[in-house]
Amino acid sequence: MNCPHHCKIYTTKQRSYKEMPIKYAEFGTVYRYEKSGELHGLTRVRGFTQDDAHIYCRPDQLKEEFLKVTDLVNLVYGKLGFTDFQTQISLRDSTDKEKYLGIDEMWSLGENAIIEATQERGMKTTTKAGEAAFYGPKLDFMIRDAVGRKWQIGTIQVDYMMPENFDLTYTGIDNVQHRPVMIDSALFGSTERFIALLIEHTGGNFPVWLAPTKIILLPIASKYISYCKKIATQINEEFDLQIEVDEREEKIGRKIRDAETQKIPFMLIAGEKESQEKKVSIRVHGEGDKGVILVSEFIENFRKQIKII
């Protein structure tokens, strides 16, 4: 876990209420010694990368900051096509308070902040008592894989243990030392697991902006390879992308089939007419022929395709 390291950064100087919230984030490598029988592809591994973020805030800022993180989760998941994920509010077991750290007042603050934040955003949630971490309540995000198994991906947690154990403080408006509240968040959780589930969810048909190879140029004959390379250079001057030129001595039908199999979003075909008129014939993966247009026109249309927000 990366939480202690961010806490140590926090303690490098005295903090004021005016600075709050203070936010740190990193893609950090973490390890878990899973048993061999529990390992499963990319979805359960021993070493993985976690998008770890920590927010240190005043108690009166907790709900607002929690809302901001939930908004970010909904934005990111929506852009990646995950619209039917499940959310679970994990609370402590009120009948067994001894296994949880912190005082009742702080737990009530954290639990109410999570419940109110999800209600304000109209999120459909389930609530489970006894599922909270020993250091605070949390909001977990789950999605199902291709065969229906449920996996936890992102999580947002209210953490009382770290500020207490590392003696984190800030000077309040009353000139007295106060304890901050810490929000732990990971939108992807394990990025390896998230990528595995994303591949299954999309069937490899990534959004254009996410596809590893977004454009491939298909010359009808070898004498048009140089024209295709010029187009690739022209496009790269605008976007700096990984663009392929299929230089194989194959018929154009074979090149198109192979590009479709690789699920490359855009296929630009060039022959005699296209090279003379500075145009390309466009095919879109899964949609077929889209006609012949100027290269400059394609560039402007493509600019809209790769816009994420």
PDB file of N, CA, C and O in Angstrom, residues 34-103:
ATOM      1  N   GLU A  34      -0.557 -13.794  -3.272  1.00  0.00           N
ATOM      2  CA  GLU A  34      -1.701 -14.670  -3.523  1.00  0.00           C
ATOM      3  C   GLU A  34      -1.233 -16.112  -3.679  1.00  0.00           C
ATOM      4  O   GLU A  34      -0.153 -16.373  -4.213  1.00  0.00           O
ATOM      5  N   LYS A  35      -2.066 -17.043  -3.248  1.00  0.00           N
ATOM      6  CA  LYS A  35      -1.754 -18.448  -3.437  1.00  0.00           C
ATOM      7  C   LYS A  35      -1.848 -18.793  -4.923  1.00  0.00           C
ATOM      8  O   LYS A  35      -2.611 -18.187  -5.667  1.00  0.00           O
ATOM      9  N   SER A  36      -1.069 -19.794  -5.337  1.00  0.00           N
ATOM     10  CA  SER A  36      -0.990 -20.114  -6.766  1.00  0.00           C
ATOM     11  C   SER A  36      -2.355 -20.448  -7.350  1.00  0.00           C
ATOM     12  O   SER A  36      -2.656 -20.107  -8.487  1.00  0.00           O
ATOM     13  N   GLY A  37      -3.188 -21.113  -6.593  1.00  0.00           N
ATOM     14  CA  GLY A  37      -4.512 -21.483  -7.105  1.00  0.00           C
ATOM     15  C   GLY A  37      -5.458 -20.316  -7.242  1.00  0.00           C
ATOM     16  O   GLY A  37      -6.500 -20.435  -7.892  1.00  0.00           O
ATOM     17  N   GLU A  38      -5.108 -19.180  -6.640  1.00  0.00           N
ATOM     18  CA  GLU A  38      -5.961 -17.999  -6.710  1.00  0.00           C
ATOM     19  C   GLU A  38      -5.607 -17.090  -7.876  1.00  0.00           C
ATOM     20  O   GLU A  38      -6.378 -16.199  -8.226  1.00  0.00           O
ATOM     21  N   LEU A  39      -4.431 -17.304  -8.463  1.00  0.00           N
ATOM     22  CA  LEU A  39      -4.007 -16.457  -9.577  1.00  0.00           C
ATOM     23  C   LEU A  39      -4.854 -16.736 -10.808  1.00  0.00           C
ATOM     24  O   LEU A  39      -5.184 -17.883 -11.109  1.00  0.00           O
ATOM     25  N   HIS A  40      -5.207 -15.668 -11.522  1.00  0.00           N
ATOM     26  CA  HIS A  40      -6.094 -15.845 -12.668  1.00  0.00           C
ATOM     27  C   HIS A  40      -5.848 -14.745 -13.689  1.00  0.00           C
ATOM     28  O   HIS A  40      -6.341 -13.625 -13.548  1.00  0.00           O
ATOM     29  N   GLY A  41      -5.066 -15.068 -14.735  1.00  0.00           N
ATOM     30  CA  GLY A  41      -4.814 -14.109 -15.811  1.00  0.00           C
ATOM     31  C   GLY A  41      -4.356 -12.763 -15.278  1.00  0.00           C
ATOM     32  O   GLY A  41      -3.496 -12.686 -14.400  1.00  0.00           O
ATOM     33  N   LEU A  42      -4.965 -11.702 -15.778  1.00  0.00           N
ATOM     34  CA  LEU A  42      -4.670 -10.357 -15.298  1.00  0.00           C
ATOM     35  C   LEU A  42      -5.607  -9.926 -14.182  1.00  0.00           C
ATOM     36  O   LEU A  42      -5.395  -8.883 -13.555  1.00  0.00           O
ATOM     37  N   THR A  43      -6.654 -10.711 -13.917  1.00  0.00           N
ATOM     38  CA  THR A  43      -7.650 -10.285 -12.943  1.00  0.00           C
ATOM     39  C   THR A  43      -7.219 -10.531 -11.505  1.00  0.00           C
ATOM     40  O   THR A  43      -7.725  -9.883 -10.587  1.00  0.00           O
ATOM     41  N   ARG A  44      -6.308 -11.483 -11.281  1.00  0.00           N
ATOM     42  CA  ARG A  44      -5.760 -11.670  -9.934  1.00  0.00           C
ATOM     43  C   ARG A  44      -4.295 -12.037 -10.060  1.00  0.00           C
ATOM     44  O   ARG A  44      -3.961 -13.137 -10.489  1.00  0.00           O
ATOM     45  N   VAL A  45      -3.432 -11.093  -9.700  1.00  0.00           N
ATOM     46  CA  VAL A  45      -1.993 -11.268  -9.862  1.00  0.00           C
ATOM     47  C   VAL A  45      -1.291 -10.904  -8.549  1.00  0.00           C
ATOM     48  O   VAL A  45      -1.897 -10.365  -7.626  1.00  0.00           O
ATOM     49  N   ARG A  46      -0.011 -11.221  -8.477  1.00  0.00           N
ATOM     50  CA  ARG A  46       0.746 -10.929  -7.252  1.00  0.00           C
ATOM     51  C   ARG A  46       1.329  -9.520  -7.243  1.00  0.00           C
ATOM     52  O   ARG A  46       1.468  -8.913  -6.199  1.00  0.00           O
ATOM     53  N   GLY A  47       1.716  -9.037  -8.393  1.00  0.00           N
ATOM     54  CA  GLY A  47       2.251  -7.684  -8.495  1.00  0.00           C
ATOM     55  C   GLY A  47       1.394  -6.884  -9.461  1.00  0.00           C
ATOM     56  O   GLY A  47       1.180  -7.312 -10.594  1.00  0.00           O
ATOM     57  N   PHE A  48       0.880  -5.739  -9.020  1.00  0.00           N
ATOM     58  CA  PHE A  48       0.012  -4.962  -9.903  1.00  0.00           C
ATOM     59  C   PHE A  48       0.206  -3.466  -9.649  1.00  0.00           C
ATOM     60  O   PHE A  48       0.852  -3.060  -8.676  1.00  0.00           O
ATOM     61  N   THR A  49      -0.336  -2.684 -10.545  1.00  0.00           N
ATOM     62  CA  THR A  49      -0.210  -1.230 -10.466  1.00  0.00           C
ATOM     63  C   THR A  49      -1.535  -0.636 -10.022  1.00  0.00           C
ATOM     64  O   THR A  49      -2.578  -0.920 -10.612  1.00  0.00           O
ATOM     65  N   GLN A  50      -1.479   0.182  -8.995  1.00  0.00           N
ATOM     66  CA  GLN A  50      -2.694   0.774  -8.440  1.00  0.00           C
ATOM     67  C   GLN A  50      -2.662   2.288  -8.609  1.00  0.00           C
ATOM     68  O   GLN A  50      -1.642   2.928  -8.352  1.00  0.00           O
ATOM     69  N   ASP A  51      -3.769   2.834  -9.080  1.00  0.00           N
ATOM     70  CA  ASP A  51      -3.878   4.291  -9.204  1.00  0.00           C
ATOM     71  C   ASP A  51      -4.313   4.840  -7.844  1.00  0.00           C
ATOM     72  O   ASP A  51      -5.477   5.046  -7.577  1.00  0.00           O
ATOM     73  N   ASP A  52      -3.332   5.072  -7.009  1.00  0.00           N
ATOM     74  CA  ASP A  52      -3.567   5.451  -5.620  1.00  0.00           C
ATOM     75  C   ASP A  52      -3.678   6.957  -5.468  1.00  0.00           C
ATOM     76  O   ASP A  52      -2.810   7.693  -5.937  1.00  0.00           O
ATOM     77  N   ALA A  53      -4.722   7.418  -4.806  1.00  0.00           N
ATOM     78  CA  ALA A  53      -4.870   8.845  -4.537  1.00  0.00           C
ATOM     79  C   ALA A  53      -5.348   9.042  -3.110  1.00  0.00           C
ATOM     80  O   ALA A  53      -6.138   8.239  -2.592  1.00  0.00           O
ATOM     81  N   HIS A  54      -4.855  10.087  -2.484  1.00  0.00           N
ATOM     82  CA  HIS A  54      -5.241  10.384  -1.100  1.00  0.00           C
ATOM     83  C   HIS A  54      -5.548  11.866  -0.962  1.00  0.00           C
ATOM     84  O   HIS A  54      -4.794  12.717  -1.438  1.00  0.00           O
ATOM     85  N   ILE A  55      -6.666  12.142  -0.321  1.00  0.00           N
ATOM     86  CA  ILE A  55      -7.090  13.507  -0.067  1.00  0.00           C
ATOM     87  C   ILE A  55      -7.109  13.717   1.443  1.00  0.00           C
ATOM     88  O   ILE A  55      -7.740  12.948   2.176  1.00  0.00           O
ATOM     89  N   TYR A  56      -6.414  14.744   1.889  1.00  0.00           N
ATOM     90  CA  TYR A  56      -6.414  15.117   3.303  1.00  0.00           C
ATOM     91  C   TYR A  56      -7.261  16.378   3.428  1.00  0.00           C
ATOM     92  O   TYR A  56      -6.937  17.417   2.848  1.00  0.00           O
ATOM     93  N   CYS A  57      -8.353  16.285   4.173  1.00  0.00           N
ATOM     94  CA  CYS A  57      -9.276  17.409   4.229  1.00  0.00           C
ATOM     95  C   CYS A  57      -9.783  17.638   5.651  1.00  0.00           C
ATOM     96  O   CYS A  57      -9.612  16.788   6.535  1.00  0.00           O
ATOM     97  N   ARG A  58     -10.397  18.786   5.846  1.00  0.00           N
ATOM     98  CA  ARG A  58     -11.047  19.067   7.115  1.00  0.00           C
ATOM     99  C   ARG A  58     -12.349  18.272   7.195  1.00  0.00           C
ATOM    100  O   ARG A  58     -12.947  17.953   6.146  1.00  0.00           O
ATOM    101  N   PRO A  59     -12.833  17.942   8.383  1.00  0.00           N
ATOM    102  CA  PRO A  59     -14.094  17.205   8.493  1.00  0.00           C
ATOM    103  C   PRO A  59     -15.253  17.873   7.769  1.00  0.00           C
ATOM    104  O   PRO A  59     -16.100  17.182   7.180  1.00  0.00           O
ATOM    105  N   ASP A  60     -15.299  19.211   7.763  1.00  0.00           N
ATOM    106  CA  ASP A  60     -16.400  19.912   7.088  1.00  0.00           C
ATOM    107  C   ASP A  60     -16.285  19.841   5.560  1.00  0.00           C
ATOM    108  O   ASP A  60     -17.237  20.193   4.855  1.00  0.00           O
ATOM    109  N   GLN A  61     -15.123  19.391   5.049  1.00  0.00           N
ATOM    110  CA  GLN A  61     -14.931  19.267   3.603  1.00  0.00           C
ATOM    111  C   GLN A  61     -15.176  17.845   3.099  1.00  0.00           C
ATOM    112  O   GLN A  61     -15.143  17.617   1.888  1.00  0.00           O
ATOM    113  N   LEU A  62     -15.394  16.907   4.013  1.00  0.00           N
ATOM    114  CA  LEU A  62     -15.424  15.491   3.644  1.00  0.00           C
ATOM    115  C   LEU A  62     -16.466  15.186   2.574  1.00  0.00           C
ATOM    116  O   LEU A  62     -16.164  14.550   1.563  1.00  0.00           O
ATOM    117  N   LYS A  63     -17.694  15.635   2.771  1.00  0.00           N
ATOM    118  CA  LYS A  63     -18.762  15.313   1.826  1.00  0.00           C
ATOM    119  C   LYS A  63     -18.480  15.901   0.440  1.00  0.00           C
ATOM    120  O   LYS A  63     -18.621  15.224  -0.585  1.00  0.00           O
ATOM    121  N   GLU A  64     -18.051  17.160   0.408  1.00  0.00           N
ATOM    122  CA  GLU A  64     -17.769  17.811  -0.879  1.00  0.00           C
ATOM    123  C   GLU A  64     -16.663  17.088  -1.638  1.00  0.00           C
ATOM    124  O   GLU A  64     -16.776  16.863  -2.854  1.00  0.00           O
ATOM    125  N   GLU A  65     -15.597  16.704  -0.939  1.00  0.00           N
ATOM    126  CA  GLU A  65     -14.492  16.019  -1.591  1.00  0.00           C
ATOM    127  C   GLU A  65     -14.898  14.622  -2.037  1.00  0.00           C
ATOM    128  O   GLU A  65     -14.475  14.146  -3.100  1.00  0.00           O
ATOM    129  N   PHE A  66     -15.726  13.970  -1.237  1.00  0.00           N
ATOM    130  CA  PHE A  66     -16.209  12.642  -1.623  1.00  0.00           C
ATOM    131  C   PHE A  66     -17.060  12.743  -2.888  1.00  0.00           C
ATOM    132  O   PHE A  66     -16.955  11.896  -3.788  1.00  0.00           O
ATOM    133  N   LEU A  67     -17.874  13.781  -2.980  1.00  0.00           N
ATOM    134  CA  LEU A  67     -18.690  13.990  -4.181  1.00  0.00           C
ATOM    135  C   LEU A  67     -17.820  14.179  -5.420  1.00  0.00           C
ATOM    136  O   LEU A  67     -18.129  13.657  -6.489  1.00  0.00           O
ATOM    137  N   LYS A  68     -16.735  14.922  -5.277  1.00  0.00           N
ATOM    138  CA  LYS A  68     -15.844  15.158  -6.411  1.00  0.00           C
ATOM    139  C   LYS A  68     -15.239  13.859  -6.924  1.00  0.00           C
ATOM    140  O   LYS A  68     -15.098  13.658  -8.138  1.00  0.00           O
ATOM    141  N   VAL A  69     -14.880  12.969  -6.002  1.00  0.00           N
ATOM    142  CA  VAL A  69     -14.291  11.693  -6.422  1.00  0.00           C
ATOM    143  C   VAL A  69     -15.336  10.825  -7.105  1.00  0.00           C
ATOM    144  O   VAL A  69     -15.057  10.194  -8.123  1.00  0.00           O
ATOM    145  N   THR A  70     -16.562  10.786  -6.573  1.00  0.00           N
ATOM    146  CA  THR A  70     -17.615   9.987  -7.222  1.00  0.00           C
ATOM    147  C   THR A  70     -17.923  10.535  -8.613  1.00  0.00           C
ATOM    148  O   THR A  70     -18.179   9.763  -9.551  1.00  0.00           O
ATOM    149  N   ASP A  71     -17.879  11.853  -8.778  1.00  0.00           N
ATOM    150  CA  ASP A  71     -18.101  12.446 -10.102  1.00  0.00           C
ATOM    151  C   ASP A  71     -17.010  12.010 -11.073  1.00  0.00           C
ATOM    152  O   ASP A  71     -17.275  11.733 -12.252  1.00  0.00           O
ATOM    153  N   LEU A  72     -15.779  11.965 -10.584  1.00  0.00           N
ATOM    154  CA  LEU A  72     -14.666  11.533 -11.434  1.00  0.00           C
ATOM    155  C   LEU A  72     -14.820  10.068 -11.825  1.00  0.00           C
ATOM    156  O   LEU A  72     -14.576   9.694 -12.973  1.00  0.00           O
ATOM    157  N   VAL A  73     -15.234   9.240 -10.880  1.00  0.00           N
ATOM    158  CA  VAL A  73     -15.464   7.816 -11.174  1.00  0.00           C
ATOM    159  C   VAL A  73     -16.522   7.666 -12.265  1.00  0.00           C
ATOM    160  O   VAL A  73     -16.337   6.935 -13.248  1.00  0.00           O
ATOM    161  N   ASN A  74     -17.643   8.358 -12.111  1.00  0.00           N
ATOM    162  CA  ASN A  74     -18.719   8.257 -13.103  1.00  0.00           C
ATOM    163  C   ASN A  74     -18.271   8.760 -14.471  1.00  0.00           C
ATOM    164  O   ASN A  74     -18.651   8.192 -15.507  1.00  0.00           O
ATOM    165  N   LEU A  75     -17.448   9.813 -14.495  1.00  0.00           N
ATOM    166  CA  LEU A  75     -16.945  10.348 -15.761  1.00  0.00           C
ATOM    167  C   LEU A  75     -16.045   9.330 -16.453  1.00  0.00           C
ATOM    168  O   LEU A  75     -16.226   9.018 -17.643  1.00  0.00           O
ATOM    169  N   VAL A  76     -15.075   8.787 -15.711  1.00  0.00           N
ATOM    170  CA  VAL A  76     -14.107   7.860 -16.298  1.00  0.00           C
ATOM    171  C   VAL A  76     -14.793   6.573 -16.752  1.00  0.00           C
ATOM    172  O   VAL A  76     -14.582   6.107 -17.884  1.00  0.00           O
ATOM    173  N   TYR A  77     -15.624   5.989 -15.907  1.00  0.00           N
ATOM    174  CA  TYR A  77     -16.298   4.743 -16.276  1.00  0.00           C
ATOM    175  C   TYR A  77     -17.217   4.945 -17.485  1.00  0.00           C
ATOM    176  O   TYR A  77     -17.311   4.084 -18.357  1.00  0.00           O
ATOM    177  N   GLY A  78     -17.889   6.100 -17.510  1.00  0.00           N
ATOM    178  CA  GLY A  78     -18.782   6.382 -18.634  1.00  0.00           C
ATOM    179  C   GLY A  78     -18.028   6.489 -19.948  1.00  0.00           C
ATOM    180  O   GLY A  78     -18.475   5.971 -20.978  1.00  0.00           O
ATOM    181  N   LYS A  79     -16.847   7.152 -19.924  1.00  0.00           N
ATOM    182  CA  LYS A  79     -16.051   7.291 -21.141  1.00  0.00           C
ATOM    183  C   LYS A  79     -15.540   5.943 -21.634  1.00  0.00           C
ATOM    184  O   LYS A  79     -15.276   5.761 -22.821  1.00  0.00           O
ATOM    185  N   LEU A  80     -15.383   4.986 -20.725  1.00  0.00           N
ATOM    186  CA  LEU A  80     -14.891   3.661 -21.096  1.00  0.00           C
ATOM    187  C   LEU A  80     -16.027   2.683 -21.373  1.00  0.00           C
ATOM    188  O   LEU A  80     -15.789   1.506 -21.647  1.00  0.00           O
ATOM    189  N   GLY A  81     -17.267   3.145 -21.278  1.00  0.00           N
ATOM    190  CA  GLY A  81     -18.409   2.301 -21.629  1.00  0.00           C
ATOM    191  C   GLY A  81     -18.977   1.483 -20.491  1.00  0.00           C
ATOM    192  O   GLY A  81     -19.885   0.673 -20.711  1.00  0.00           O
ATOM    193  N   PHE A  82     -18.489   1.691 -19.273  1.00  0.00           N
ATOM    194  CA  PHE A  82     -19.043   0.971 -18.126  1.00  0.00           C
ATOM    195  C   PHE A  82     -20.182   1.807 -17.539  1.00  0.00           C
ATOM    196  O   PHE A  82     -19.959   2.740 -16.765  1.00  0.00           O
ATOM    197  N   THR A  83     -21.390   1.469 -17.915  1.00  0.00           N
ATOM    198  CA  THR A  83     -22.548   2.232 -17.448  1.00  0.00           C
ATOM    199  C   THR A  83     -23.437   1.436 -16.497  1.00  0.00           C
ATOM    200  O   THR A  83     -24.349   2.001 -15.890  1.00  0.00           O
ATOM    201  N   ASP A  84     -23.170   0.148 -16.368  1.00  0.00           N
ATOM    202  CA  ASP A  84     -24.035  -0.691 -15.526  1.00  0.00           C
ATOM    203  C   ASP A  84     -23.270  -1.292 -14.347  1.00  0.00           C
ATOM    204  O   ASP A  84     -23.593  -2.369 -13.872  1.00  0.00           O
ATOM    205  N   PHE A  85     -22.243  -0.564 -13.868  1.00  0.00           N
ATOM    206  CA  PHE A  85     -21.487  -1.065 -12.729  1.00  0.00           C
ATOM    207  C   PHE A  85     -22.337  -0.973 -11.465  1.00  0.00           C
ATOM    208  O   PHE A  85     -23.293  -0.187 -11.379  1.00  0.00           O
ATOM    209  N   GLN A  86     -21.993  -1.780 -10.472  1.00  0.00           N
ATOM    210  CA  GLN A  86     -22.713  -1.796  -9.211  1.00  0.00           C
ATOM    211  C   GLN A  86     -21.906  -1.079  -8.135  1.00  0.00           C
ATOM    212  O   GLN A  86     -20.675  -1.108  -8.148  1.00  0.00           O
ATOM    213  N   THR A  87     -22.604  -0.421  -7.225  1.00  0.00           N
ATOM    214  CA  THR A  87     -21.924   0.279  -6.137  1.00  0.00           C
ATOM    215  C   THR A  87     -22.437  -0.259  -4.806  1.00  0.00           C
ATOM    216  O   THR A  87     -23.634  -0.505  -4.645  1.00  0.00           O
ATOM    217  N   GLN A  88     -21.519  -0.410  -3.881  1.00  0.00           N
ATOM    218  CA  GLN A  88     -21.866  -0.924  -2.552  1.00  0.00           C
ATOM    219  C   GLN A  88     -21.300  -0.003  -1.475  1.00  0.00           C
ATOM    220  O   GLN A  88     -20.110   0.304  -1.473  1.00  0.00           O
ATOM    221  N   ILE A  89     -22.164   0.427  -0.579  1.00  0.00           N
ATOM    222  CA  ILE A  89     -21.726   1.200   0.580  1.00  0.00           C
ATOM    223  C   ILE A  89     -21.420   0.207   1.699  1.00  0.00           C
ATOM    224  O   ILE A  89     -22.302  -0.533   2.142  1.00  0.00           O
ATOM    225  N   SER A  90     -20.169   0.178   2.111  1.00  0.00           N
ATOM    226  CA  SER A  90     -19.733  -0.775   3.136  1.00  0.00           C
ATOM    227  C   SER A  90     -19.606  -0.049   4.475  1.00  0.00           C
ATOM    228  O   SER A  90     -18.755   0.836   4.641  1.00  0.00           O
ATOM    229  N   LEU A  91     -20.454  -0.425   5.409  1.00  0.00           N
ATOM    230  CA  LEU A  91     -20.495   0.207   6.720  1.00  0.00           C
ATOM    231  C   LEU A  91     -19.955  -0.736   7.789  1.00  0.00           C
ATOM    232  O   LEU A  91     -19.799  -1.932   7.559  1.00  0.00           O
ATOM    233  N   ARG A  92     -19.714  -0.218   8.973  1.00  0.00           N
ATOM    234  CA  ARG A  92     -19.253  -1.070  10.062  1.00  0.00           C
ATOM    235  C   ARG A  92     -20.427  -1.815  10.682  1.00  0.00           C
ATOM    236  O   ARG A  92     -21.596  -1.420  10.527  1.00  0.00           O
ATOM    237  N   ASP A  93     -20.139  -2.850  11.386  1.00  0.00           N
ATOM    238  CA  ASP A  93     -21.137  -3.623  12.125  1.00  0.00           C
ATOM    239  C   ASP A  93     -21.319  -2.957  13.483  1.00  0.00           C
ATOM    240  O   ASP A  93     -20.433  -3.010  14.337  1.00  0.00           O
ATOM    241  N   SER A  94     -22.467  -2.317  13.682  1.00  0.00           N
ATOM    242  CA  SER A  94     -22.687  -1.559  14.918  1.00  0.00           C
ATOM    243  C   SER A  94     -22.750  -2.446  16.152  1.00  0.00           C
ATOM    244  O   SER A  94     -22.638  -1.964  17.280  1.00  0.00           O
ATOM    245  N   THR A  95     -22.908  -3.766  15.944  1.00  0.00           N
ATOM    246  CA  THR A  95     -22.973  -4.682  17.089  1.00  0.00           C
ATOM    247  C   THR A  95     -21.593  -5.186  17.502  1.00  0.00           C
ATOM    248  O   THR A  95     -21.463  -5.890  18.495  1.00  0.00           O
ATOM    249  N   ASP A  96     -20.569  -4.861  16.703  1.00  0.00           N
ATOM    250  CA  ASP A  96     -19.216  -5.330  16.998  1.00  0.00           C
ATOM    251  C   ASP A  96     -18.218  -4.202  16.753  1.00  0.00           C
ATOM    252  O   ASP A  96     -17.344  -4.288  15.898  1.00  0.00           O
ATOM    253  N   LYS A  97     -18.356  -3.120  17.493  1.00  0.00           N
ATOM    254  CA  LYS A  97     -17.560  -1.921  17.274  1.00  0.00           C
ATOM    255  C   LYS A  97     -16.097  -2.098  17.661  1.00  0.00           C
ATOM    256  O   LYS A  97     -15.247  -1.311  17.251  1.00  0.00           O
ATOM    257  N   GLU A  98     -15.796  -3.121  18.447  1.00  0.00           N
ATOM    258  CA  GLU A  98     -14.431  -3.286  18.943  1.00  0.00           C
ATOM    259  C   GLU A  98     -13.416  -3.567  17.841  1.00  0.00           C
ATOM    260  O   GLU A  98     -12.228  -3.295  18.003  1.00  0.00           O
ATOM    261  N   LYS A  99     -13.873  -4.114  16.717  1.00  0.00           N
ATOM    262  CA  LYS A  99     -12.921  -4.444  15.647  1.00  0.00           C
ATOM    263  C   LYS A  99     -12.636  -3.263  14.712  1.00  0.00           C
ATOM    264  O   LYS A  99     -11.905  -3.398  13.750  1.00  0.00           O
ATOM    265  N   TYR A 100     -13.230  -2.103  15.019  1.00  0.00           N
ATOM    266  CA  TYR A 100     -13.024  -0.920  14.190  1.00  0.00           C
ATOM    267  C   TYR A 100     -12.286   0.157  14.974  1.00  0.00           C
ATOM    268  O   TYR A 100     -12.497   0.317  16.184  1.00  0.00           O
ATOM    269  N   LEU A 101     -11.434   0.899  14.285  1.00  0.00           N
ATOM    270  CA  LEU A 101     -10.705   1.998  14.898  1.00  0.00           C
ATOM    271  C   LEU A 101     -11.525   3.282  14.807  1.00  0.00           C
ATOM    272  O   LEU A 101     -12.362   3.436  13.927  1.00  0.00           O
ATOM    273  N   GLY A 102     -11.241   4.208  15.716  1.00  0.00           N
ATOM    274  CA  GLY A 102     -11.890   5.504  15.653  1.00  0.00           C
ATOM    275  C   GLY A 102     -13.102   5.609  16.549  1.00  0.00           C
ATOM    276  O   GLY A 102     -13.650   4.607  17.028  1.00  0.00           O
ATOM    277  N   ILE A 103     -13.554   6.851  16.741  1.00  0.00           N
ATOM    278  CA  ILE A 103     -14.683   7.107  17.632  1.00  0.00           C
ATOM    279  C   ILE A 103     -15.989   7.140  16.839  1.00  0.00           C
ATOM    280  O   ILE A 103     -16.003   7.324  15.622  1.00  0.00           O
TER     281      ILE A 103
END
